[in-house]
Amino acid sequence: MTSEKFPAAARVVAARPGFQFNVCSVLVLAMLTPAQSFAVTHTATIHSAAETARVAAYGPAVVGTVTDSAGAPLGSVEVVVTGVNRSTITDDAGKFVIRALPAGTYHLSVLRIGYSGQHVVVVVPADGSDVVVNVVMKRATIRLSSVNVTATPTGTDPLNITQATVQLAGKDLQRSLGASVGQTLSGEPGMATRFNGPVANAPVIRGLTGERVLVLQDGDRAGDLSSAAVDHLNAVDPSQAERLEVIRGPASLLYGNNALGGVVNVITNDIPNTLPARLTGFAFGQGETVTPGGVGNFGLSLPLGQSGVVSARGGYRKFNDMKVGGGATQPNTHGYTANGTIGAALIRDNFSLGVGMRDMEFEYGIPFAPDAEQIRIDGSRRQAVLKSTIGTKNAFLPTVRVDGTAQWYKHSEIEDTGEIGTQFALNTQTLNVTARTKTGRVSGALGVQGYLRQYSPVGDEAFTPAANNRNFALFLYEELPLTRRDNTEHAAQLQFGARLDHFSVQTRPDDADEVERFGNPRTRNFNNISGSLGLSVPITVATSFTANVSRGFRAPTVEELFANGYHVAAGTFDVGNPDLKAEQSTGFEVGLRAQSGRTFGQINTYYNIIDNYVLPRA
């Protein structure tokens, strides 16, 4: 039996402060290149009578055609409207229509594997007339990137982001795809995985993992227990993703608690955010040899009238015991995951509303040492999702986005005798309200976030008390162009923001035995102010220099504060310290990014200090 205690808070430097050198050179497939950003003024001119009739039926729209350099139309091109969670795909004639955008300025990212991506700025006028966009894409055999919607609330060209980021999409994502989010990202610069079997592993960013790296699904917390212990899986299958976005380094400004090391956002778009012209679908399959097995996924999207859409997706992953050296296998590492989603959306002028339900079932084993117990874990996660965007017709607050989730997670740790040692139940609710702001040349977002968590371990081997968490936050983020140019896409930018957080942990022992083990009910409150200041300076159209300083925090968990028992699946005896302080981080980072027709490179140097660092010890 291993004894672990959480010591009094100490000052440490996380992930060895110093120098990190990351260069991504020519790989395969496609990468977003900066190409040329340009403003498109509004016009009511449509190229054909058929297109005119189509737009007339749908209402005011952004209508476009995508062609290659020879003028041939390009189908299956993804067109993403950043900041409002909208996207569409071009048809076989290279045409696309995006409806129900409120008046304002938008940044489009035009992406297709094998072609250099394009950035386009469009202005949707208040008079209801249409916008016509013609985009020419050039062939490129490079890695895909795209506008990043995780690092900033406005959606930003990767060249202008002041923190190091990673993006995986398309064929590049499929090639890197693993059984977990951590495995999928483990080959990226500055990243690794904390491994405990095929699915019970977690991403490591700059040496930090667990409760210091936040995993999101479509911008919302995943609502599982993966960060609490090394034997718990992350309940998001990466095979569901359209793309992955990663912030390497502190991201407390936008995401608060748990984001000291970084953020991983698994973007699935399970809730429809565009209106397809017809029934569309996909199917995907992949096999593995080291962990024998495979995964299969399918999805369908069906338009309903002129403003409705429904979608469904399902997937199943099965894996056998892992192969190890000498042709042997690691016992008790087999299992499966199954997931499904159904979603529906109503998309109209100045308003969209999407709802959906997700379900995931899983069962897997934990690698064990000789003579140790063979523990298997069986569980599920269910999630209800709501996403809405409202156009206000207000110049200062042009759009408001509301995201909410309710999640129900549970799992049982089953011993080799077949008995259940411990059961864990976790219910979470999130609500995020983000308003885009615009004042002259300054644009950004103002947000309110709420997060509630009800945690209940059950069983004689439960090593923590039941507890409730509450987190309420207010943040402001703004971008200020520093040069007087009409086209601010290539202007030096100052990015700044501040955040106020209140976080509480309240234990609720259920009976006298739990009071004896864990003490009387107790509440710990943590209040914090976070902030970030960044600078992006374009050197050329394809090169930029960035610098960032940030301040973040992480409140201690119920395990770190109040644990007192043997965690069978992890093989540790955990004892908490109820007097721990919140961790406080100060991070500094500078970087240089360059993109051209066939290469992408970035160099980042960072220095990260964490005060009150909570470090388990024997």
PDB file of C-alpha atoms in Angstrom, residues 364-611:
ATOM      1  CA  TYR A 364     -12.439  -0.958 -19.504  1.00  0.00           C
ATOM      2  CA  GLY A 365      -9.701  -2.444 -17.357  1.00  0.00           C
ATOM      3  CA  ILE A 366      -6.722  -0.946 -15.545  1.00  0.00           C
ATOM      4  CA  PRO A 367      -3.188  -2.363 -16.048  1.00  0.00           C
ATOM      5  CA  PHE A 368      -2.075  -4.059 -12.836  1.00  0.00           C
ATOM      6  CA  ALA A 369       1.129  -5.173 -11.182  1.00  0.00           C
ATOM      7  CA  PRO A 370       1.743  -8.871 -10.372  1.00  0.00           C
ATOM      8  CA  ASP A 371      -0.387 -10.052  -7.439  1.00  0.00           C
ATOM      9  CA  ALA A 372      -2.445  -6.826  -7.549  1.00  0.00           C
ATOM     10  CA  GLU A 373      -6.217  -6.721  -7.916  1.00  0.00           C
ATOM     11  CA  GLN A 374      -7.630  -6.602 -11.435  1.00  0.00           C
ATOM     12  CA  ILE A 375      -9.934  -3.596 -11.409  1.00  0.00           C
ATOM     13  CA  ARG A 376     -12.427  -2.890 -14.155  1.00  0.00           C
ATOM     14  CA  ILE A 377     -14.468   0.276 -14.551  1.00  0.00           C
ATOM     15  CA  ASP A 378     -17.999   0.411 -15.955  1.00  0.00           C
ATOM     16  CA  GLY A 379     -19.886   3.659 -16.418  1.00  0.00           C
ATOM     17  CA  SER A 380     -21.749   6.223 -18.501  1.00  0.00           C
ATOM     18  CA  ARG A 381     -22.138   9.930 -19.179  1.00  0.00           C
ATOM     19  CA  ARG A 382     -25.315  11.625 -20.373  1.00  0.00           C
ATOM     20  CA  GLN A 383     -25.496  15.255 -21.394  1.00  0.00           C
ATOM     21  CA  ALA A 384     -28.194  17.730 -22.399  1.00  0.00           C
ATOM     22  CA  VAL A 385     -26.924  20.718 -24.389  1.00  0.00           C
ATOM     23  CA  LEU A 386     -28.416  24.090 -25.333  1.00  0.00           C
ATOM     24  CA  LYS A 387     -26.747  26.644 -27.602  1.00  0.00           C
ATOM     25  CA  SER A 388     -28.262  29.907 -28.786  1.00  0.00           C
ATOM     26  CA  THR A 389     -27.063  33.035 -30.573  1.00  0.00           C
ATOM     27  CA  ILE A 390     -29.109  36.245 -30.521  1.00  0.00           C
ATOM     28  CA  GLY A 391     -28.544  39.301 -32.712  1.00  0.00           C
ATOM     29  CA  THR A 392     -29.385  42.412 -30.716  1.00  0.00           C
ATOM     30  CA  LYS A 393     -29.108  45.087 -33.468  1.00  0.00           C
ATOM     31  CA  ASN A 394     -27.119  47.049 -30.896  1.00  0.00           C
ATOM     32  CA  ALA A 395     -23.838  48.529 -32.125  1.00  0.00           C
ATOM     33  CA  PHE A 396     -22.075  48.029 -28.778  1.00  0.00           C
ATOM     34  CA  LEU A 397     -23.332  44.455 -28.134  1.00  0.00           C
ATOM     35  CA  PRO A 398     -24.144  43.087 -31.609  1.00  0.00           C
ATOM     36  CA  THR A 399     -24.556  39.434 -30.595  1.00  0.00           C
ATOM     37  CA  VAL A 400     -25.143  37.429 -27.423  1.00  0.00           C
ATOM     38  CA  ARG A 401     -24.368  33.736 -27.174  1.00  0.00           C
ATOM     39  CA  VAL A 402     -25.858  31.438 -24.522  1.00  0.00           C
ATOM     40  CA  ASP A 403     -24.483  27.934 -23.883  1.00  0.00           C
ATOM     41  CA  GLY A 404     -25.791  25.578 -21.225  1.00  0.00           C
ATOM     42  CA  THR A 405     -25.309  21.940 -20.275  1.00  0.00           C
ATOM     43  CA  ALA A 406     -26.609  19.455 -17.729  1.00  0.00           C
ATOM     44  CA  GLN A 407     -24.538  16.288 -17.336  1.00  0.00           C
ATOM     45  CA  TRP A 408     -24.957  13.036 -15.436  1.00  0.00           C
ATOM     46  CA  TYR A 409     -21.843  10.910 -15.018  1.00  0.00           C
ATOM     47  CA  LYS A 410     -21.346   7.695 -13.047  1.00  0.00           C
ATOM     48  CA  HIS A 411     -18.968   4.778 -12.889  1.00  0.00           C
ATOM     49  CA  SER A 412     -18.352   1.704 -10.755  1.00  0.00           C
ATOM     50  CA  GLU A 413     -14.964   0.244  -9.848  1.00  0.00           C
ATOM     51  CA  ILE A 414     -15.388  -3.529 -10.001  1.00  0.00           C
ATOM     52  CA  GLU A 415     -12.928  -5.792  -8.203  1.00  0.00           C
ATOM     53  CA  ASP A 416     -11.694  -9.130  -9.568  1.00  0.00           C
ATOM     54  CA  THR A 417     -14.230 -10.909  -7.325  1.00  0.00           C
ATOM     55  CA  GLY A 418     -17.033  -9.177  -9.226  1.00  0.00           C
ATOM     56  CA  GLU A 419     -17.954  -6.988  -6.269  1.00  0.00           C
ATOM     57  CA  ILE A 420     -18.323  -3.221  -6.636  1.00  0.00           C
ATOM     58  CA  GLY A 421     -15.745  -1.532  -4.432  1.00  0.00           C
ATOM     59  CA  THR A 422     -16.754   2.085  -5.045  1.00  0.00           C
ATOM     60  CA  GLN A 423     -19.373   3.874  -7.104  1.00  0.00           C
ATOM     61  CA  PHE A 424     -18.953   7.475  -8.209  1.00  0.00           C
ATOM     62  CA  ALA A 425     -21.751   9.807  -9.313  1.00  0.00           C
ATOM     63  CA  LEU A 426     -21.139  13.303 -10.650  1.00  0.00           C
ATOM     64  CA  ASN A 427     -23.794  15.760 -11.807  1.00  0.00           C
ATOM     65  CA  THR A 428     -22.728  19.071 -13.344  1.00  0.00           C
ATOM     66  CA  GLN A 429     -24.512  22.103 -14.751  1.00  0.00           C
ATOM     67  CA  THR A 430     -22.902  24.902 -16.744  1.00  0.00           C
ATOM     68  CA  LEU A 431     -24.201  28.204 -18.101  1.00  0.00           C
ATOM     69  CA  ASN A 432     -22.110  30.603 -20.188  1.00  0.00           C
ATOM     70  CA  VAL A 433     -23.407  33.917 -21.530  1.00  0.00           C
ATOM     71  CA  THR A 434     -21.007  35.758 -23.836  1.00  0.00           C
ATOM     72  CA  ALA A 435     -21.761  39.085 -25.502  1.00  0.00           C
ATOM     73  CA  ARG A 436     -19.611  40.330 -28.363  1.00  0.00           C
ATOM     74  CA  THR A 437     -18.585  43.945 -27.848  1.00  0.00           C
ATOM     75  CA  LYS A 438     -17.698  46.632 -30.387  1.00  0.00           C
ATOM     76  CA  THR A 439     -16.663  50.210 -29.642  1.00  0.00           C
ATOM     77  CA  GLY A 440     -14.966  51.979 -32.514  1.00  0.00           C
ATOM     78  CA  ARG A 441     -11.823  50.014 -33.331  1.00  0.00           C
ATOM     79  CA  VAL A 442     -11.964  48.011 -30.087  1.00  0.00           C
ATOM     80  CA  SER A 443     -13.773  44.664 -30.192  1.00  0.00           C
ATOM     81  CA  GLY A 444     -14.023  41.766 -27.800  1.00  0.00           C
ATOM     82  CA  ALA A 445     -16.405  39.994 -25.454  1.00  0.00           C
ATOM     83  CA  LEU A 446     -18.019  40.302 -22.045  1.00  0.00           C
ATOM     84  CA  GLY A 447     -19.022  37.068 -20.345  1.00  0.00           C
ATOM     85  CA  VAL A 448     -20.715  35.552 -17.314  1.00  0.00           C
ATOM     86  CA  GLN A 449     -20.074  31.905 -16.420  1.00  0.00           C
ATOM     87  CA  GLY A 450     -21.606  29.542 -13.887  1.00  0.00           C
ATOM     88  CA  TYR A 451     -20.554  26.008 -12.961  1.00  0.00           C
ATOM     89  CA  LEU A 452     -22.253  23.719 -10.408  1.00  0.00           C
ATOM     90  CA  ARG A 453     -20.994  20.258  -9.435  1.00  0.00           C
ATOM     91  CA  GLN A 454     -22.516  17.599  -7.164  1.00  0.00           C
ATOM     92  CA  TYR A 455     -20.133  14.728  -6.380  1.00  0.00           C
ATOM     93  CA  SER A 456     -21.179  11.536  -4.550  1.00  0.00           C
ATOM     94  CA  PRO A 457     -18.869   8.549  -3.928  1.00  0.00           C
ATOM     95  CA  VAL A 458     -20.643   5.486  -2.496  1.00  0.00           C
ATOM     96  CA  GLY A 459     -19.162   2.353  -0.916  1.00  0.00           C
ATOM     97  CA  ASP A 460     -17.012   1.149   1.944  1.00  0.00           C
ATOM     98  CA  GLU A 461     -13.907   2.029  -0.060  1.00  0.00           C
ATOM     99  CA  ALA A 462     -14.947   5.607  -0.873  1.00  0.00           C
ATOM    100  CA  PHE A 463     -11.918   7.740  -0.040  1.00  0.00           C
ATOM    101  CA  THR A 464     -13.498  11.223  -0.156  1.00  0.00           C
ATOM    102  CA  PRO A 465     -16.715  12.705   1.227  1.00  0.00           C
ATOM    103  CA  ALA A 466     -19.579  13.778  -0.983  1.00  0.00           C
ATOM    104  CA  ALA A 467     -19.178  17.429  -1.936  1.00  0.00           C
ATOM    105  CA  ASN A 468     -20.697  20.308  -3.888  1.00  0.00           C
ATOM    106  CA  ASN A 469     -18.713  22.822  -5.939  1.00  0.00           C
ATOM    107  CA  ARG A 470     -19.867  26.237  -7.102  1.00  0.00           C
ATOM    108  CA  ASN A 471     -18.016  28.524  -9.484  1.00  0.00           C
ATOM    109  CA  PHE A 472     -19.287  31.907 -10.696  1.00  0.00           C
ATOM    110  CA  ALA A 473     -17.221  34.230 -12.861  1.00  0.00           C
ATOM    111  CA  LEU A 474     -17.291  37.472 -14.843  1.00  0.00           C
ATOM    112  CA  PHE A 475     -14.737  38.232 -17.565  1.00  0.00           C
ATOM    113  CA  LEU A 476     -13.908  40.947 -20.100  1.00  0.00           C
ATOM    114  CA  TYR A 477     -11.698  40.450 -23.158  1.00  0.00           C
ATOM    115  CA  GLU A 478     -10.823  43.123 -25.730  1.00  0.00           C
ATOM    116  CA  GLU A 479      -8.666  43.501 -28.852  1.00  0.00           C
ATOM    117  CA  LEU A 480      -7.271  46.910 -29.816  1.00  0.00           C
ATOM    118  CA  PRO A 481      -5.524  47.494 -33.188  1.00  0.00           C
ATOM    119  CA  LEU A 482      -2.480  49.680 -32.586  1.00  0.00           C
ATOM    120  CA  THR A 483      -2.026  50.979 -36.127  1.00  0.00           C
ATOM    121  CA  ARG A 484      -4.342  53.229 -38.097  1.00  0.00           C
ATOM    122  CA  ARG A 485      -5.286  50.991 -40.991  1.00  0.00           C
ATOM    123  CA  ASP A 486      -8.612  50.284 -42.601  1.00  0.00           C
ATOM    124  CA  ASN A 487      -7.767  46.570 -42.683  1.00  0.00           C
ATOM    125  CA  THR A 488      -7.038  45.653 -39.067  1.00  0.00           C
ATOM    126  CA  GLU A 489      -6.384  42.002 -39.938  1.00  0.00           C
ATOM    127  CA  HIS A 490      -2.673  42.764 -40.401  1.00  0.00           C
ATOM    128  CA  ALA A 491      -2.365  45.472 -37.760  1.00  0.00           C
ATOM    129  CA  ALA A 492      -0.452  45.155 -34.515  1.00  0.00           C
ATOM    130  CA  GLN A 493      -2.951  44.210 -31.824  1.00  0.00           C
ATOM    131  CA  LEU A 494      -3.114  44.559 -28.066  1.00  0.00           C
ATOM    132  CA  GLN A 495      -5.183  41.790 -26.455  1.00  0.00           C
ATOM    133  CA  PHE A 496      -6.133  42.266 -22.819  1.00  0.00           C
ATOM    134  CA  GLY A 497      -8.676  41.101 -20.298  1.00  0.00           C
ATOM    135  CA  ALA A 498      -9.579  40.471 -16.667  1.00  0.00           C
ATOM    136  CA  ARG A 499     -11.649  37.886 -14.800  1.00  0.00           C
ATOM    137  CA  LEU A 500     -13.237  37.656 -11.354  1.00  0.00           C
ATOM    138  CA  ASP A 501     -13.911  34.173  -9.919  1.00  0.00           C
ATOM    139  CA  HIS A 502     -15.691  32.847  -6.842  1.00  0.00           C
ATOM    140  CA  PHE A 503     -15.174  29.128  -6.174  1.00  0.00           C
ATOM    141  CA  SER A 504     -16.430  27.063  -3.238  1.00  0.00           C
ATOM    142  CA  VAL A 505     -16.112  23.455  -2.042  1.00  0.00           C
ATOM    143  CA  GLN A 506     -18.677  22.203   0.481  1.00  0.00           C
ATOM    144  CA  THR A 507     -18.502  18.689   1.946  1.00  0.00           C
ATOM    145  CA  ARG A 508     -21.673  16.809   2.864  1.00  0.00           C
ATOM    146  CA  PRO A 509     -20.925  13.584   4.789  1.00  0.00           C
ATOM    147  CA  ASP A 510     -24.022  11.387   4.773  1.00  0.00           C
ATOM    148  CA  ASP A 511     -23.786   9.584   8.138  1.00  0.00           C
ATOM    149  CA  ALA A 512     -21.846   9.243  11.378  1.00  0.00           C
ATOM    150  CA  ASP A 513     -19.277   6.910   9.821  1.00  0.00           C
ATOM    151  CA  GLU A 514     -18.443   9.485   7.152  1.00  0.00           C
ATOM    152  CA  VAL A 515     -18.256  12.237   9.772  1.00  0.00           C
ATOM    153  CA  GLU A 516     -15.753  10.106  11.683  1.00  0.00           C
ATOM    154  CA  ARG A 517     -13.662   9.512   8.547  1.00  0.00           C
ATOM    155  CA  PHE A 518     -13.909  12.914   6.885  1.00  0.00           C
ATOM    156  CA  GLY A 519     -14.957  15.311   9.631  1.00  0.00           C
ATOM    157  CA  ASN A 520     -17.997  17.548   9.984  1.00  0.00           C
ATOM    158  CA  PRO A 521     -19.400  19.409   6.964  1.00  0.00           C
ATOM    159  CA  ARG A 522     -17.028  22.154   5.935  1.00  0.00           C
ATOM    160  CA  THR A 523     -16.946  24.867   3.270  1.00  0.00           C
ATOM    161  CA  ARG A 524     -13.868  26.424   1.682  1.00  0.00           C
ATOM    162  CA  ASN A 525     -14.273  29.595  -0.395  1.00  0.00           C
ATOM    163  CA  PHE A 526     -11.752  30.934  -2.907  1.00  0.00           C
ATOM    164  CA  ASN A 527     -11.939  34.333  -4.620  1.00  0.00           C
ATOM    165  CA  ASN A 528      -9.539  35.343  -7.343  1.00  0.00           C
ATOM    166  CA  ILE A 529      -8.782  37.987  -9.974  1.00  0.00           C
ATOM    167  CA  SER A 530      -7.075  36.743 -13.145  1.00  0.00           C
ATOM    168  CA  GLY A 531      -5.792  38.715 -16.076  1.00  0.00           C
ATOM    169  CA  SER A 532      -3.941  38.573 -19.349  1.00  0.00           C
ATOM    170  CA  LEU A 533      -2.091  41.061 -21.547  1.00  0.00           C
ATOM    171  CA  GLY A 534      -0.853  40.118 -25.004  1.00  0.00           C
ATOM    172  CA  LEU A 535       0.719  41.785 -28.009  1.00  0.00           C
ATOM    173  CA  SER A 536       0.692  40.590 -31.619  1.00  0.00           C
ATOM    174  CA  VAL A 537       2.940  42.380 -34.127  1.00  0.00           C
ATOM    175  CA  PRO A 538       2.885  41.384 -37.821  1.00  0.00           C
ATOM    176  CA  ILE A 539       6.370  41.353 -39.323  1.00  0.00           C
ATOM    177  CA  THR A 540       5.109  40.424 -42.781  1.00  0.00           C
ATOM    178  CA  VAL A 541       1.762  39.202 -44.088  1.00  0.00           C
ATOM    179  CA  ALA A 542       2.885  35.664 -43.202  1.00  0.00           C
ATOM    180  CA  THR A 543       4.990  36.279 -40.074  1.00  0.00           C
ATOM    181  CA  SER A 544       4.201  37.646 -36.639  1.00  0.00           C
ATOM    182  CA  PHE A 545       5.804  38.214 -33.246  1.00  0.00           C
ATOM    183  CA  THR A 546       3.719  37.634 -30.106  1.00  0.00           C
ATOM    184  CA  ALA A 547       4.174  38.242 -26.390  1.00  0.00           C
ATOM    185  CA  ASN A 548       1.896  37.439 -23.475  1.00  0.00           C
ATOM    186  CA  VAL A 549       1.796  37.738 -19.699  1.00  0.00           C
ATOM    187  CA  SER A 550      -1.000  36.101 -17.717  1.00  0.00           C
ATOM    188  CA  ARG A 551      -2.177  35.506 -14.180  1.00  0.00           C
ATOM    189  CA  GLY A 552      -4.281  32.460 -13.268  1.00  0.00           C
ATOM    190  CA  PHE A 553      -5.435  30.275 -10.401  1.00  0.00           C
ATOM    191  CA  ARG A 554      -6.626  26.798  -9.439  1.00  0.00           C
ATOM    192  CA  ALA A 555      -8.643  25.978  -6.333  1.00  0.00           C
ATOM    193  CA  PRO A 556      -7.758  22.689  -4.587  1.00  0.00           C
ATOM    194  CA  THR A 557     -10.083  19.747  -5.220  1.00  0.00           C
ATOM    195  CA  VAL A 558     -12.153  17.769  -2.740  1.00  0.00           C
ATOM    196  CA  GLU A 559      -9.581  14.949  -3.045  1.00  0.00           C
ATOM    197  CA  GLU A 560      -6.690  17.283  -2.200  1.00  0.00           C
ATOM    198  CA  LEU A 561      -8.592  18.866   0.685  1.00  0.00           C
ATOM    199  CA  PHE A 562     -10.538  16.066   2.349  1.00  0.00           C
ATOM    200  CA  ALA A 563      -9.438  12.618   1.077  1.00  0.00           C
ATOM    201  CA  ASN A 564      -8.900   9.912   3.699  1.00  0.00           C
ATOM    202  CA  GLY A 565      -8.885   6.374   2.340  1.00  0.00           C
ATOM    203  CA  TYR A 566      -7.533   3.720   0.022  1.00  0.00           C
ATOM    204  CA  HIS A 567      -8.164   4.314  -3.687  1.00  0.00           C
ATOM    205  CA  VAL A 568      -8.195   0.723  -4.910  1.00  0.00           C
ATOM    206  CA  ALA A 569      -8.061   1.342  -8.669  1.00  0.00           C
ATOM    207  CA  ALA A 570      -5.123   3.742  -8.319  1.00  0.00           C
ATOM    208  CA  GLY A 571      -3.354   1.682  -5.652  1.00  0.00           C
ATOM    209  CA  THR A 572      -2.823   4.646  -3.303  1.00  0.00           C
ATOM    210  CA  PHE A 573      -3.919   5.689   0.178  1.00  0.00           C
ATOM    211  CA  ASP A 574      -4.855   9.364  -0.050  1.00  0.00           C
ATOM    212  CA  VAL A 575      -4.932  11.853   2.815  1.00  0.00           C
ATOM    213  CA  GLY A 576      -5.915  15.447   2.118  1.00  0.00           C
ATOM    214  CA  ASN A 577      -5.004  18.757   3.711  1.00  0.00           C
ATOM    215  CA  PRO A 578      -8.112  20.897   4.407  1.00  0.00           C
ATOM    216  CA  ASP A 579      -6.031  24.059   4.810  1.00  0.00           C
ATOM    217  CA  LEU A 580      -4.530  24.185   1.325  1.00  0.00           C
ATOM    218  CA  LYS A 581      -4.471  27.525  -0.484  1.00  0.00           C
ATOM    219  CA  ALA A 582      -5.405  28.122  -4.112  1.00  0.00           C
ATOM    220  CA  GLU A 583      -2.595  27.805  -6.621  1.00  0.00           C
ATOM    221  CA  GLN A 584      -1.589  31.084  -8.272  1.00  0.00           C
ATOM    222  CA  SER A 585       0.289  31.149 -11.565  1.00  0.00           C
ATOM    223  CA  THR A 586       2.207  33.863 -13.379  1.00  0.00           C
ATOM    224  CA  GLY A 587       3.197  33.081 -16.945  1.00  0.00           C
ATOM    225  CA  PHE A 588       5.379  34.861 -19.496  1.00  0.00           C
ATOM    226  CA  GLU A 589       5.639  33.845 -23.137  1.00  0.00           C
ATOM    227  CA  VAL A 590       7.066  35.179 -26.378  1.00  0.00           C
ATOM    228  CA  GLY A 591       6.755  33.571 -29.785  1.00  0.00           C
ATOM    229  CA  LEU A 592       7.483  33.869 -33.463  1.00  0.00           C
ATOM    230  CA  ARG A 593       5.129  32.381 -36.074  1.00  0.00           C
ATOM    231  CA  ALA A 594       5.567  32.061 -39.821  1.00  0.00           C
ATOM    232  CA  GLN A 595       3.372  30.573 -42.542  1.00  0.00           C
ATOM    233  CA  SER A 596       3.996  30.230 -46.248  1.00  0.00           C
ATOM    234  CA  GLY A 597       2.593  28.190 -49.090  1.00  0.00           C
ATOM    235  CA  ARG A 598       4.206  24.963 -47.879  1.00  0.00           C
ATOM    236  CA  THR A 599       5.552  25.455 -44.381  1.00  0.00           C
ATOM    237  CA  PHE A 600       4.442  26.464 -40.926  1.00  0.00           C
ATOM    238  CA  GLY A 601       6.794  27.163 -38.042  1.00  0.00           C
ATOM    239  CA  GLN A 602       6.608  28.570 -34.561  1.00  0.00           C
ATOM    240  CA  ILE A 603       9.118  29.160 -31.786  1.00  0.00           C
ATOM    241  CA  ASN A 604       7.807  29.748 -28.264  1.00  0.00           C
ATOM    242  CA  THR A 605       9.734  30.585 -25.123  1.00  0.00           C
ATOM    243  CA  TYR A 606       7.844  30.519 -21.829  1.00  0.00           C
ATOM    244  CA  TYR A 607       8.414  30.924 -18.115  1.00  0.00           C
ATOM    245  CA  ASN A 608       5.672  29.774 -15.744  1.00  0.00           C
ATOM    246  CA  ILE A 609       5.668  30.166 -11.956  1.00  0.00           C
ATOM    247  CA  ILE A 610       3.035  28.542  -9.720  1.00  0.00           C
ATOM    248  CA  ASP A 611       2.712  29.590  -6.081  1.00  0.00           C
TER     249      ASP A 611
END
